[in-house]
């Protein structure tokens, strides 16, 4: 399907991201449920204002500091993430010295391969979660996502899970791992369970994480530790929700951003 | 893709609707963009509370009264609508004596045929928007949706547009038609432009429209006219937005519906 994005369309950027995702779908990287999940993200992003808000920036900073102080940080990659930000994920992994592991809900060898190819084209040298030799299971997770790599998520102390399902986040946290979630819904179980929740569009926030990683890389562990300590996820999520409430009530006040319908009819008649 | 909905999953009903949509996709009825659009709807429905709220009931009543008093009411059907509520749409059309017209954004003969078959299986006797002989265009609409049936949307005075794009709603209203929209986003251009906006899930609201149609069918035109007159779409949308604001602030207060993460860690250690 060729989706032409009309110039000057009010949601042009959002439509361009959607095109990228649909290309990922056509390559076999994105699942059908991934298209639906993307739509949910679009709605929340629309409500947030399609920009990286301050609480997201705070979470990004804490998340990068946490990854930089981790012993075994892992970035878990699913289809949508691979389709939308493959290069940025590879770059972030290099900057914070994290492993990349493919972990998907709708599992098939073809899909895993398509994701692997995409990540390799983006410059990934090592991709975990592919070689059966290293496969083990996390029994606490009931879906196909329970299969993890012994060198990766299994032994990770910090896992970055962009675009996650709630069950897995909960299971990983209960296993004692620190979980960084990227989720546009601040009320989701993922958002609530994660150690650090970045409420932002993955397309905006992964490049920002790279910037912050470049800034923080040289700092000593104590300073990074303080950045993490200072961050309170619960308070931060409240700030996100406050932002949403303010934005919605603003939108609804200036609201009705079109002329009265009766005025339109009048114009038509003239 | 076989999506098994786990028993007791917090979003079981929402997942079952999603399965229906994916079957529609596999039949060629639903477009890729339709899957994404469905996700957007899911997010807004989640925020609304996945129930038909009072302002939606008010809009449903006014909408049915408007259709019953229309001279040429038409129900515009796209892929998602056909996939999710084919029987209900056919029933509603019969109850309010409306025509059914297929009108889709991503147009192909195969897709139109798949939708036609689905509607025929659901009991539709006459389906407009298919026979080229009756095709004309509404130049105000730039997408493929500008092709309409001279017997249908072209001459309609009232058009029900479930799951619409903003451009077309605006164009139809500017052409002097009364538009009834079903849209879960109360801030969308569709919601704002429509004459009557039903902010509800199509799966819940079309059956309710049938119920109300059965109730109102016998009433005289004057009484129906009063129901329409009494309804103020702008005020009603404000009530919807107020509902959302209240629900979000409630959710964010009781909020964090899981134990403190520190408590979880304690449990794990015990």
mmCIF file with all atom_site columns, C-alpha atoms in Angstrom, chain A residues 24-180:
data_model
loop_
_atom_site.group_PDB
_atom_site.id
_atom_site.type_symbol
_atom_site.label_atom_id
_atom_site.label_alt_id
_atom_site.label_comp_id
_atom_site.label_asym_id
_atom_site.label_entity_id
_atom_site.label_seq_id
_atom_site.pdbx_PDB_ins_code
_atom_site.Cartn_x
_atom_site.Cartn_y
_atom_site.Cartn_z
_atom_site.occupancy
_atom_site.B_iso_or_equiv
_atom_site.pdbx_formal_charge
_atom_site.auth_seq_id
_atom_site.auth_comp_id
_atom_site.auth_asym_id
_atom_site.auth_atom_id
_atom_site.pdbx_PDB_model_num
ATOM 1   C CA . UNK A 1 24  ? 8.250  -3.016  8.248  1.00 0.00 ? 24  UNK A CA 1
ATOM 2   C CA . UNK A 1 25  ? 5.029  -4.960  8.040  1.00 0.00 ? 25  UNK A CA 1
ATOM 3   C CA . UNK A 1 26  ? 5.586  -5.671  4.364  1.00 0.00 ? 26  UNK A CA 1
ATOM 4   C CA . UNK A 1 27  ? 9.110  -6.911  5.154  1.00 0.00 ? 27  UNK A CA 1
ATOM 5   C CA . UNK A 1 28  ? 7.698  -9.364  7.687  1.00 0.00 ? 28  UNK A CA 1
ATOM 6   C CA . UNK A 1 29  ? 9.230  -7.497  10.622 1.00 0.00 ? 29  UNK A CA 1
ATOM 7   C CA . UNK A 1 30  ? 6.043  -6.048  12.108 1.00 0.00 ? 30  UNK A CA 1
ATOM 8   C CA . UNK A 1 31  ? 3.134  -8.270  13.169 1.00 0.00 ? 31  UNK A CA 1
ATOM 9   C CA . UNK A 1 32  ? -0.498 -7.464  12.491 1.00 0.00 ? 32  UNK A CA 1
ATOM 10  C CA . UNK A 1 33  ? -0.951 -6.859  16.196 1.00 0.00 ? 33  UNK A CA 1
ATOM 11  C CA . UNK A 1 34  ? 2.037  -4.508  15.908 1.00 0.00 ? 34  UNK A CA 1
ATOM 12  C CA . UNK A 1 35  ? 0.075  -2.298  13.521 1.00 0.00 ? 35  UNK A CA 1
ATOM 13  C CA . UNK A 1 36  ? -2.773 -2.126  16.007 1.00 0.00 ? 36  UNK A CA 1
ATOM 14  C CA . UNK A 1 37  ? -0.382 -1.430  18.880 1.00 0.00 ? 37  UNK A CA 1
ATOM 15  C CA . UNK A 1 38  ? 1.114  1.388   16.851 1.00 0.00 ? 38  UNK A CA 1
ATOM 16  C CA . UNK A 1 39  ? -2.301 2.945   16.500 1.00 0.00 ? 39  UNK A CA 1
ATOM 17  C CA . UNK A 1 40  ? -2.720 2.892   20.268 1.00 0.00 ? 40  UNK A CA 1
ATOM 18  C CA . UNK A 1 41  ? 0.606  4.679   20.556 1.00 0.00 ? 41  UNK A CA 1
ATOM 19  C CA . UNK A 1 42  ? -0.483 7.270   17.999 1.00 0.00 ? 42  UNK A CA 1
ATOM 20  C CA . UNK A 1 43  ? -3.546 8.087   20.061 1.00 0.00 ? 43  UNK A CA 1
ATOM 21  C CA . UNK A 1 44  ? -1.586 8.577   23.268 1.00 0.00 ? 44  UNK A CA 1
ATOM 22  C CA . UNK A 1 45  ? 1.051  10.586  21.438 1.00 0.00 ? 45  UNK A CA 1
ATOM 23  C CA . UNK A 1 46  ? -1.673 12.796  20.025 1.00 0.00 ? 46  UNK A CA 1
ATOM 24  C CA . UNK A 1 47  ? -2.997 13.366  23.532 1.00 0.00 ? 47  UNK A CA 1
ATOM 25  C CA . UNK A 1 48  ? 0.472  14.131  24.868 1.00 0.00 ? 48  UNK A CA 1
ATOM 26  C CA . UNK A 1 49  ? 1.049  16.612  22.057 1.00 0.00 ? 49  UNK A CA 1
ATOM 27  C CA . UNK A 1 50  ? 3.508  14.706  19.849 1.00 0.00 ? 50  UNK A CA 1
ATOM 28  C CA . UNK A 1 51  ? 6.500  16.140  21.664 1.00 0.00 ? 51  UNK A CA 1
ATOM 29  C CA . UNK A 1 52  ? 8.983  14.958  24.272 1.00 0.00 ? 52  UNK A CA 1
ATOM 30  C CA . UNK A 1 53  ? 7.703  16.448  27.494 1.00 0.00 ? 53  UNK A CA 1
ATOM 31  C CA . UNK A 1 54  ? 9.843  17.303  30.500 1.00 0.00 ? 54  UNK A CA 1
ATOM 32  C CA . UNK A 1 55  ? 8.970  14.224  32.572 1.00 0.00 ? 55  UNK A CA 1
ATOM 33  C CA . UNK A 1 56  ? 10.053 12.122  29.593 1.00 0.00 ? 56  UNK A CA 1
ATOM 34  C CA . UNK A 1 57  ? 13.383 13.951  29.482 1.00 0.00 ? 57  UNK A CA 1
ATOM 35  C CA . UNK A 1 58  ? 13.876 13.262  33.205 1.00 0.00 ? 58  UNK A CA 1
ATOM 36  C CA . UNK A 1 59  ? 13.133 9.586   32.668 1.00 0.00 ? 59  UNK A CA 1
ATOM 37  C CA . UNK A 1 60  ? 15.485 9.440   29.677 1.00 0.00 ? 60  UNK A CA 1
ATOM 38  C CA . UNK A 1 61  ? 18.314 10.869  31.766 1.00 0.00 ? 61  UNK A CA 1
ATOM 39  C CA . UNK A 1 62  ? 17.743 8.431   34.608 1.00 0.00 ? 62  UNK A CA 1
ATOM 40  C CA . UNK A 1 63  ? 17.385 5.536   32.168 1.00 0.00 ? 63  UNK A CA 1
ATOM 41  C CA . UNK A 1 64  ? 20.665 6.259   30.418 1.00 0.00 ? 64  UNK A CA 1
ATOM 42  C CA . UNK A 1 65  ? 22.457 6.676   33.741 1.00 0.00 ? 65  UNK A CA 1
ATOM 43  C CA . UNK A 1 66  ? 21.016 3.337   34.870 1.00 0.00 ? 66  UNK A CA 1
ATOM 44  C CA . UNK A 1 67  ? 22.156 1.620   31.692 1.00 0.00 ? 67  UNK A CA 1
ATOM 45  C CA . UNK A 1 68  ? 25.626 3.120   32.007 1.00 0.00 ? 68  UNK A CA 1
ATOM 46  C CA . UNK A 1 69  ? 25.977 1.772   35.557 1.00 0.00 ? 69  UNK A CA 1
ATOM 47  C CA . UNK A 1 70  ? 24.504 -1.645  34.775 1.00 0.00 ? 70  UNK A CA 1
ATOM 48  C CA . UNK A 1 71  ? 26.646 -4.750  34.627 1.00 0.00 ? 71  UNK A CA 1
ATOM 49  C CA . UNK A 1 72  ? 24.644 -6.501  31.942 1.00 0.00 ? 72  UNK A CA 1
ATOM 50  C CA . UNK A 1 73  ? 22.347 -4.046  30.228 1.00 0.00 ? 73  UNK A CA 1
ATOM 51  C CA . UNK A 1 74  ? 20.218 -5.490  27.449 1.00 0.00 ? 74  UNK A CA 1
ATOM 52  C CA . UNK A 1 75  ? 17.998 -3.811  24.884 1.00 0.00 ? 75  UNK A CA 1
ATOM 53  C CA . UNK A 1 76  ? 15.038 -6.014  24.033 1.00 0.00 ? 76  UNK A CA 1
ATOM 54  C CA . UNK A 1 77  ? 13.921 -5.481  20.444 1.00 0.00 ? 77  UNK A CA 1
ATOM 55  C CA . UNK A 1 78  ? 10.527 -6.361  18.995 1.00 0.00 ? 78  UNK A CA 1
ATOM 56  C CA . UNK A 1 79  ? 9.179  -5.891  15.475 1.00 0.00 ? 79  UNK A CA 1
ATOM 57  C CA . UNK A 1 80  ? 7.906  -2.341  15.820 1.00 0.00 ? 80  UNK A CA 1
ATOM 58  C CA . UNK A 1 81  ? 11.135 -1.170  17.424 1.00 0.00 ? 81  UNK A CA 1
ATOM 59  C CA . UNK A 1 82  ? 13.221 -2.763  14.681 1.00 0.00 ? 82  UNK A CA 1
ATOM 60  C CA . UNK A 1 83  ? 11.046 -1.206  12.003 1.00 0.00 ? 83  UNK A CA 1
ATOM 61  C CA . UNK A 1 84  ? 11.018 2.290   13.459 1.00 0.00 ? 84  UNK A CA 1
ATOM 62  C CA . UNK A 1 85  ? 14.474 2.889   14.970 1.00 0.00 ? 85  UNK A CA 1
ATOM 63  C CA . UNK A 1 86  ? 16.941 0.158   13.918 1.00 0.00 ? 86  UNK A CA 1
ATOM 64  C CA . UNK A 1 87  ? 19.991 2.427   13.558 1.00 0.00 ? 87  UNK A CA 1
ATOM 65  C CA . UNK A 1 88  ? 19.234 4.353   16.715 1.00 0.00 ? 88  UNK A CA 1
ATOM 66  C CA . UNK A 1 89  ? 18.922 1.145   18.745 1.00 0.00 ? 89  UNK A CA 1
ATOM 67  C CA . UNK A 1 90  ? 22.251 -0.118  17.435 1.00 0.00 ? 90  UNK A CA 1
ATOM 68  C CA . UNK A 1 91  ? 23.860 3.227   18.233 1.00 0.00 ? 91  UNK A CA 1
ATOM 69  C CA . UNK A 1 92  ? 22.427 3.314   21.736 1.00 0.00 ? 92  UNK A CA 1
ATOM 70  C CA . UNK A 1 93  ? 23.607 -0.236  22.389 1.00 0.00 ? 93  UNK A CA 1
ATOM 71  C CA . UNK A 1 94  ? 27.144 0.768   21.435 1.00 0.00 ? 94  UNK A CA 1
ATOM 72  C CA . UNK A 1 95  ? 27.068 3.946   23.519 1.00 0.00 ? 95  UNK A CA 1
ATOM 73  C CA . UNK A 1 96  ? 25.934 2.258   26.737 1.00 0.00 ? 96  UNK A CA 1
ATOM 74  C CA . UNK A 1 97  ? 27.632 -1.053  25.997 1.00 0.00 ? 97  UNK A CA 1
ATOM 75  C CA . UNK A 1 98  ? 24.393 -3.010  25.996 1.00 0.00 ? 98  UNK A CA 1
ATOM 76  C CA . UNK A 1 99  ? 23.503 -6.213  24.217 1.00 0.00 ? 99  UNK A CA 1
ATOM 77  C CA . UNK A 1 100 ? 20.683 -6.357  21.690 1.00 0.00 ? 100 UNK A CA 1
ATOM 78  C CA . UNK A 1 101 ? 18.222 -9.216  22.013 1.00 0.00 ? 101 UNK A CA 1
ATOM 79  C CA . UNK A 1 102 ? 15.307 -10.001 19.728 1.00 0.00 ? 102 UNK A CA 1
ATOM 80  C CA . UNK A 1 103 ? 12.279 -10.907 21.802 1.00 0.00 ? 103 UNK A CA 1
ATOM 81  C CA . UNK A 1 104 ? 8.885  -11.034 20.139 1.00 0.00 ? 104 UNK A CA 1
ATOM 82  C CA . UNK A 1 105 ? 5.368  -12.093 20.957 1.00 0.00 ? 105 UNK A CA 1
ATOM 83  C CA . UNK A 1 106 ? 4.369  -13.508 17.571 1.00 0.00 ? 106 UNK A CA 1
ATOM 84  C CA . UNK A 1 107 ? 7.238  -15.810 16.961 1.00 0.00 ? 107 UNK A CA 1
ATOM 85  C CA . UNK A 1 108 ? 8.258  -17.404 13.674 1.00 0.00 ? 108 UNK A CA 1
ATOM 86  C CA . UNK A 1 109 ? 11.710 -18.182 12.242 1.00 0.00 ? 109 UNK A CA 1
ATOM 87  C CA . UNK A 1 110 ? 10.926 -15.949 9.244  1.00 0.00 ? 110 UNK A CA 1
ATOM 88  C CA . UNK A 1 111 ? 10.037 -13.029 11.450 1.00 0.00 ? 111 UNK A CA 1
ATOM 89  C CA . UNK A 1 112 ? 13.101 -13.425 13.643 1.00 0.00 ? 112 UNK A CA 1
ATOM 90  C CA . UNK A 1 113 ? 15.230 -13.531 10.511 1.00 0.00 ? 113 UNK A CA 1
ATOM 91  C CA . UNK A 1 114 ? 13.633 -10.454 9.011  1.00 0.00 ? 114 UNK A CA 1
ATOM 92  C CA . UNK A 1 115 ? 14.317 -8.547  12.233 1.00 0.00 ? 115 UNK A CA 1
ATOM 93  C CA . UNK A 1 116 ? 17.872 -9.861  12.363 1.00 0.00 ? 116 UNK A CA 1
ATOM 94  C CA . UNK A 1 117 ? 18.551 -8.729  8.782  1.00 0.00 ? 117 UNK A CA 1
ATOM 95  C CA . UNK A 1 118 ? 17.140 -5.294  9.502  1.00 0.00 ? 118 UNK A CA 1
ATOM 96  C CA . UNK A 1 119 ? 19.309 -4.886  12.602 1.00 0.00 ? 119 UNK A CA 1
ATOM 97  C CA . UNK A 1 120 ? 22.395 -6.155  10.785 1.00 0.00 ? 120 UNK A CA 1
ATOM 98  C CA . UNK A 1 121 ? 21.778 -3.677  7.977  1.00 0.00 ? 121 UNK A CA 1
ATOM 99  C CA . UNK A 1 122 ? 21.630 -1.028  10.685 1.00 0.00 ? 122 UNK A CA 1
ATOM 100 C CA . UNK A 1 123 ? 25.102 -2.039  11.866 1.00 0.00 ? 123 UNK A CA 1
ATOM 101 C CA . UNK A 1 124 ? 24.429 -4.538  14.662 1.00 0.00 ? 124 UNK A CA 1
ATOM 102 C CA . UNK A 1 125 ? 27.348 -6.920  15.147 1.00 0.00 ? 125 UNK A CA 1
ATOM 103 C CA . UNK A 1 126 ? 25.933 -9.269  17.743 1.00 0.00 ? 126 UNK A CA 1
ATOM 104 C CA . UNK A 1 127 ? 22.246 -10.043 18.062 1.00 0.00 ? 127 UNK A CA 1
ATOM 105 C CA . UNK A 1 128 ? 21.033 -12.301 20.850 1.00 0.00 ? 128 UNK A CA 1
ATOM 106 C CA . UNK A 1 129 ? 17.770 -14.203 21.044 1.00 0.00 ? 129 UNK A CA 1
ATOM 107 C CA . UNK A 1 130 ? 18.311 -15.954 17.726 1.00 0.00 ? 130 UNK A CA 1
ATOM 108 C CA . UNK A 1 131 ? 20.631 -18.872 18.321 1.00 0.00 ? 131 UNK A CA 1
ATOM 109 C CA . UNK A 1 132 ? 18.725 -21.811 19.843 1.00 0.00 ? 132 UNK A CA 1
ATOM 110 C CA . UNK A 1 133 ? 21.895 -22.997 21.526 1.00 0.00 ? 133 UNK A CA 1
ATOM 111 C CA . UNK A 1 134 ? 21.560 -20.170 24.039 1.00 0.00 ? 134 UNK A CA 1
ATOM 112 C CA . UNK A 1 135 ? 17.817 -20.327 24.477 1.00 0.00 ? 135 UNK A CA 1
ATOM 113 C CA . UNK A 1 136 ? 16.339 -20.690 27.920 1.00 0.00 ? 136 UNK A CA 1
ATOM 114 C CA . UNK A 1 137 ? 12.934 -19.857 29.375 1.00 0.00 ? 137 UNK A CA 1
ATOM 115 C CA . UNK A 1 138 ? 11.537 -17.547 31.989 1.00 0.00 ? 138 UNK A CA 1
ATOM 116 C CA . UNK A 1 139 ? 8.608  -19.652 33.210 1.00 0.00 ? 139 UNK A CA 1
ATOM 117 C CA . UNK A 1 140 ? 6.940  -16.602 34.781 1.00 0.00 ? 140 UNK A CA 1
ATOM 118 C CA . UNK A 1 141 ? 6.116  -15.361 31.284 1.00 0.00 ? 141 UNK A CA 1
ATOM 119 C CA . UNK A 1 142 ? 3.313  -17.280 29.577 1.00 0.00 ? 142 UNK A CA 1
ATOM 120 C CA . UNK A 1 143 ? 3.741  -16.045 25.984 1.00 0.00 ? 143 UNK A CA 1
ATOM 121 C CA . UNK A 1 144 ? 6.450  -16.834 23.460 1.00 0.00 ? 144 UNK A CA 1
ATOM 122 C CA . UNK A 1 145 ? 8.354  -13.976 25.014 1.00 0.00 ? 145 UNK A CA 1
ATOM 123 C CA . UNK A 1 146 ? 9.434  -16.392 27.750 1.00 0.00 ? 146 UNK A CA 1
ATOM 124 C CA . UNK A 1 147 ? 12.229 -17.629 25.497 1.00 0.00 ? 147 UNK A CA 1
ATOM 125 C CA . UNK A 1 148 ? 15.294 -15.564 26.306 1.00 0.00 ? 148 UNK A CA 1
ATOM 126 C CA . UNK A 1 149 ? 18.997 -15.741 25.679 1.00 0.00 ? 149 UNK A CA 1
ATOM 127 C CA . UNK A 1 150 ? 21.214 -16.942 28.542 1.00 0.00 ? 150 UNK A CA 1
ATOM 128 C CA . UNK A 1 151 ? 23.776 -14.328 27.504 1.00 0.00 ? 151 UNK A CA 1
ATOM 129 C CA . UNK A 1 152 ? 21.148 -11.576 27.362 1.00 0.00 ? 152 UNK A CA 1
ATOM 130 C CA . UNK A 1 153 ? 17.864 -10.945 29.134 1.00 0.00 ? 153 UNK A CA 1
ATOM 131 C CA . UNK A 1 154 ? 18.300 -14.052 31.271 1.00 0.00 ? 154 UNK A CA 1
ATOM 132 C CA . UNK A 1 155 ? 21.314 -12.681 33.086 1.00 0.00 ? 155 UNK A CA 1
ATOM 133 C CA . UNK A 1 156 ? 20.638 -8.967  32.560 1.00 0.00 ? 156 UNK A CA 1
ATOM 134 C CA . UNK A 1 157 ? 20.411 -6.632  35.517 1.00 0.00 ? 157 UNK A CA 1
ATOM 135 C CA . UNK A 1 158 ? 18.885 -3.835  33.443 1.00 0.00 ? 158 UNK A CA 1
ATOM 136 C CA . UNK A 1 159 ? 16.562 -4.398  30.474 1.00 0.00 ? 159 UNK A CA 1
ATOM 137 C CA . UNK A 1 160 ? 15.310 -1.682  28.162 1.00 0.00 ? 160 UNK A CA 1
ATOM 138 C CA . UNK A 1 161 ? 11.929 -2.766  26.847 1.00 0.00 ? 161 UNK A CA 1
ATOM 139 C CA . UNK A 1 162 ? 10.503 -0.440  24.246 1.00 0.00 ? 162 UNK A CA 1
ATOM 140 C CA . UNK A 1 163 ? 6.840  -0.997  23.372 1.00 0.00 ? 163 UNK A CA 1
ATOM 141 C CA . UNK A 1 164 ? 6.220  -3.753  25.821 1.00 0.00 ? 164 UNK A CA 1
ATOM 142 C CA . UNK A 1 165 ? 3.393  -5.935  27.024 1.00 0.00 ? 165 UNK A CA 1
ATOM 143 C CA . UNK A 1 166 ? 2.468  -5.633  30.668 1.00 0.00 ? 166 UNK A CA 1
ATOM 144 C CA . UNK A 1 167 ? 2.891  -9.282  31.570 1.00 0.00 ? 167 UNK A CA 1
ATOM 145 C CA . UNK A 1 168 ? 6.533  -9.389  30.653 1.00 0.00 ? 168 UNK A CA 1
ATOM 146 C CA . UNK A 1 169 ? 7.467  -6.178  32.399 1.00 0.00 ? 169 UNK A CA 1
ATOM 147 C CA . UNK A 1 170 ? 5.858  -7.467  35.571 1.00 0.00 ? 170 UNK A CA 1
ATOM 148 C CA . UNK A 1 171 ? 7.668  -10.796 35.300 1.00 0.00 ? 171 UNK A CA 1
ATOM 149 C CA . UNK A 1 172 ? 11.051 -9.188  34.682 1.00 0.00 ? 172 UNK A CA 1
ATOM 150 C CA . UNK A 1 173 ? 10.641 -6.843  37.643 1.00 0.00 ? 173 UNK A CA 1
ATOM 151 C CA . UNK A 1 174 ? 9.571  -9.725  39.864 1.00 0.00 ? 174 UNK A CA 1
ATOM 152 C CA . UNK A 1 175 ? 12.721 -11.561 38.809 1.00 0.00 ? 175 UNK A CA 1
ATOM 153 C CA . UNK A 1 176 ? 14.663 -8.684  40.322 1.00 0.00 ? 176 UNK A CA 1
ATOM 154 C CA . UNK A 1 177 ? 15.648 -6.981  37.087 1.00 0.00 ? 177 UNK A CA 1
ATOM 155 C CA . UNK A 1 178 ? 15.446 -3.261  36.600 1.00 0.00 ? 178 UNK A CA 1
ATOM 156 C CA . UNK A 1 179 ? 13.212 -2.502  33.678 1.00 0.00 ? 179 UNK A CA 1
ATOM 157 C CA . UNK A 1 180 ? 13.241 0.656   31.588 1.00 0.00 ? 180 UNK A CA 1
#
